[in-house]
JSON list of C-alpha atoms in Angstrom, two decimals:
[
{"chain": "A", "resi": 25, "resn": "THR", "atom": "CA", "xyz": [50.75, 53.63, -72.51]},
{"chain": "A", "resi": 26, "resn": "LEU", "atom": "CA", "xyz": [49.44, 50.78, -71.67]},
{"chain": "A", "resi": 27, "resn": "LEU", "atom": "CA", "xyz": [52.12, 50.32, -69.33]},
{"chain": "A", "resi": 28, "resn": "ALA", "atom": "CA", "xyz": [52.11, 54.13, -68.22]},
{"chain": "A", "resi": 29, "resn": "SER", "atom": "CA", "xyz": [48.49, 53.62, -67.32]},
{"chain": "A", "resi": 30, "resn": "SER", "atom": "CA", "xyz": [49.36, 50.22, -65.37]},
{"chain": "A", "resi": 31, "resn": "ALA", "atom": "CA", "xyz": [51.74, 51.85, -63.60]},
{"chain": "A", "resi": 32, "resn": "ALA", "atom": "CA", "xyz": [49.50, 54.72, -63.02]},
{"chain": "A", "resi": 33, "resn": "SER", "atom": "CA", "xyz": [46.45, 52.34, -61.73]},
{"chain": "A", "resi": 34, "resn": "ASP", "atom": "CA", "xyz": [49.21, 50.67, -58.95]},
{"chain": "A", "resi": 35, "resn": "VAL", "atom": "CA", "xyz": [50.38, 54.27, -57.91]},
{"chain": "A", "resi": 36, "resn": "TYR", "atom": "CA", "xyz": [46.50, 54.91, -57.78]},
{"chain": "A", "resi": 37, "resn": "LYS", "atom": "CA", "xyz": [45.66, 52.17, -55.43]},
{"chain": "A", "resi": 38, "resn": "GLU", "atom": "CA", "xyz": [48.38, 52.14, -53.15]},
{"chain": "A", "resi": 39, "resn": "GLY", "atom": "CA", "xyz": [47.50, 55.59, -52.42]},
{"chain": "A", "resi": 40, "resn": "TYR", "atom": "CA", "xyz": [43.84, 55.05, -51.72]},
{"chain": "A", "resi": 41, "resn": "ASN", "atom": "CA", "xyz": [44.56, 51.94, -50.14]},
{"chain": "A", "resi": 42, "resn": "ASP", "atom": "CA", "xyz": [46.79, 53.65, -47.65]},
{"chain": "A", "resi": 43, "resn": "GLY", "atom": "CA", "xyz": [44.70, 56.26, -47.04]},
{"chain": "A", "resi": 44, "resn": "ALA", "atom": "CA", "xyz": [41.59, 54.09, -46.54]},
{"chain": "A", "resi": 45, "resn": "ASN", "atom": "CA", "xyz": [43.86, 51.94, -44.12]},
{"chain": "A", "resi": 46, "resn": "ILE", "atom": "CA", "xyz": [44.59, 54.86, -42.05]},
{"chain": "A", "resi": 47, "resn": "LEU", "atom": "CA", "xyz": [41.50, 56.27, -41.83]},
{"chain": "A", "resi": 48, "resn": "LYS", "atom": "CA", "xyz": [40.21, 52.62, -40.38]},
{"chain": "A", "resi": 49, "resn": "LYS", "atom": "CA", "xyz": [42.81, 52.72, -37.72]},
{"chain": "A", "resi": 50, "resn": "ALA", "atom": "CA", "xyz": [42.07, 56.58, -36.75]},
{"chain": "A", "resi": 51, "resn": "THR", "atom": "CA", "xyz": [38.50, 56.22, -36.58]},
{"chain": "A", "resi": 52, "resn": "PRO", "atom": "CA", "xyz": [38.35, 54.83, -32.99]},
{"chain": "A", "resi": 53, "resn": "LEU", "atom": "CA", "xyz": [40.35, 57.76, -31.91]},
{"chain": "A", "resi": 54, "resn": "ALA", "atom": "CA", "xyz": [37.55, 60.57, -33.37]},
{"chain": "A", "resi": 55, "resn": "ASN", "atom": "CA", "xyz": [35.82, 60.05, -29.98]},
{"chain": "A", "resi": 56, "resn": "SER", "atom": "CA", "xyz": [38.67, 59.73, -27.45]},
{"chain": "A", "resi": 57, "resn": "ASP", "atom": "CA", "xyz": [41.81, 61.61, -29.06]},
{"chain": "A", "resi": 58, "resn": "ALA", "atom": "CA", "xyz": [40.36, 64.09, -31.38]},
{"chain": "A", "resi": 59, "resn": "ASP", "atom": "CA", "xyz": [44.00, 65.62, -31.91]},
{"chain": "A", "resi": 60, "resn": "LYS", "atom": "CA", "xyz": [45.73, 62.37, -33.04]},
{"chain": "A", "resi": 61, "resn": "TYR", "atom": "CA", "xyz": [42.89, 61.56, -34.89]},
{"chain": "A", "resi": 62, "resn": "ALA", "atom": "CA", "xyz": [43.18, 65.08, -37.23]},
{"chain": "A", "resi": 63, "resn": "ALA", "atom": "CA", "xyz": [46.93, 64.30, -37.47]},
{"chain": "A", "resi": 64, "resn": "GLU", "atom": "CA", "xyz": [45.90, 61.25, -38.90]},
{"chain": "A", "resi": 65, "resn": "LYS", "atom": "CA", "xyz": [43.15, 62.06, -41.25]},
{"chain": "A", "resi": 66, "resn": "GLU", "atom": "CA", "xyz": [45.65, 64.90, -42.63]},
{"chain": "A", "resi": 67, "resn": "LYS", "atom": "CA", "xyz": [47.72, 62.08, -43.50]},
{"chain": "A", "resi": 68, "resn": "ALA", "atom": "CA", "xyz": [45.04, 60.08, -44.93]},
{"chain": "A", "resi": 69, "resn": "THR", "atom": "CA", "xyz": [43.69, 62.97, -46.93]},
{"chain": "A", "resi": 70, "resn": "ALA", "atom": "CA", "xyz": [47.33, 63.71, -48.43]},
{"chain": "A", "resi": 71, "resn": "ARG", "atom": "CA", "xyz": [47.26, 59.96, -49.67]},
{"chain": "A", "resi": 72, "resn": "PHE", "atom": "CA", "xyz": [43.92, 60.66, -51.23]},
{"chain": "A", "resi": 73, "resn": "LYS", "atom": "CA", "xyz": [45.28, 63.62, -52.87]},
{"chain": "A", "resi": 74, "resn": "GLU", "atom": "CA", "xyz": [48.12, 61.41, -54.32]},
{"chain": "A", "resi": 75, "resn": "ALA", "atom": "CA", "xyz": [45.70, 58.73, -55.89]},
{"chain": "A", "resi": 76, "resn": "LEU", "atom": "CA", "xyz": [43.55, 62.12, -57.22]},
{"chain": "A", "resi": 77, "resn": "GLY", "atom": "CA", "xyz": [46.30, 63.66, -59.16]},
{"chain": "A", "resi": 78, "resn": "TYR", "atom": "CA", "xyz": [47.54, 59.90, -60.60]},
{"chain": "A", "resi": 79, "resn": "LEU", "atom": "CA", "xyz": [43.38, 59.56, -61.55]},
{"chain": "A", "resi": 80, "resn": "GLU", "atom": "CA", "xyz": [43.43, 63.35, -63.04]},
{"chain": "A", "resi": 81, "resn": "GLU", "atom": "CA", "xyz": [46.14, 62.52, -65.15]},
{"chain": "A", "resi": 82, "resn": "ALA", "atom": "CA", "xyz": [44.63, 59.28, -66.37]},
{"chain": "A", "resi": 83, "resn": "ALA", "atom": "CA", "xyz": [41.78, 60.83, -67.12]},
{"chain": "A", "resi": 84, "resn": "LYS", "atom": "CA", "xyz": [43.35, 63.40, -69.52]},
{"chain": "A", "resi": 85, "resn": "VAL", "atom": "CA", "xyz": [45.05, 60.49, -71.01]},
{"chain": "A", "resi": 86, "resn": "SER", "atom": "CA", "xyz": [41.94, 58.40, -71.40]},
{"chain": "A", "resi": 87, "resn": "PRO", "atom": "CA", "xyz": [39.08, 60.53, -71.13]},
{"chain": "A", "resi": 88, "resn": "ASP", "atom": "CA", "xyz": [36.24, 57.75, -72.14]},
{"chain": "A", "resi": 89, "resn": "ASN", "atom": "CA", "xyz": [38.21, 55.21, -69.17]},
{"chain": "A", "resi": 90, "resn": "ALA", "atom": "CA", "xyz": [34.77, 54.67, -67.41]},
{"chain": "A", "resi": 91, "resn": "ASN", "atom": "CA", "xyz": [36.96, 53.34, -64.37]},
{"chain": "A", "resi": 92, "resn": "VAL", "atom": "CA", "xyz": [38.59, 56.40, -63.93]},
{"chain": "A", "resi": 93, "resn": "LYS", "atom": "CA", "xyz": [35.73, 58.37, -64.33]},
{"chain": "A", "resi": 94, "resn": "LYS", "atom": "CA", "xyz": [33.78, 56.31, -61.30]},
{"chain": "A", "resi": 95, "resn": "MET", "atom": "CA", "xyz": [37.45, 56.46, -59.40]},
{"chain": "A", "resi": 96, "resn": "ILE", "atom": "CA", "xyz": [37.33, 60.00, -59.04]},
{"chain": "A", "resi": 97, "resn": "PRO", "atom": "CA", "xyz": [34.17, 60.81, -57.41]},
{"chain": "A", "resi": 98, "resn": "GLN", "atom": "CA", "xyz": [34.88, 58.21, -54.64]},
{"chain": "A", "resi": 99, "resn": "VAL", "atom": "CA", "xyz": [38.18, 59.51, -53.63]},
{"chain": "A", "resi": 100, "resn": "GLN", "atom": "CA", "xyz": [37.23, 63.30, -53.82]},
{"chain": "A", "resi": 101, "resn": "ASP", "atom": "CA", "xyz": [34.17, 61.68, -51.04]},
{"chain": "A", "resi": 102, "resn": "ALA", "atom": "CA", "xyz": [36.79, 59.77, -49.22]},
{"chain": "A", "resi": 103, "resn": "MET", "atom": "CA", "xyz": [38.51, 62.88, -48.47]},
{"chain": "A", "resi": 104, "resn": "LYS", "atom": "CA", "xyz": [35.55, 64.62, -46.94]}
]
């Protein structure tokens, strides 16, 4: 399970980081091009949802993992 946990962690990080980068690039558009910003935010949210899915699975496999417990609300907040 260590290998599976490591692979899931990598996928989580990739999804979360992609989502964060998309939002970072889109933020300047929030006031100037609302439609484009909304489209980019939707892409970011999709990546965050993917990351959240991996974290939720990790929480089932390792319910005592403090890192997973801490990351889930962070990803949920990023999707707001």
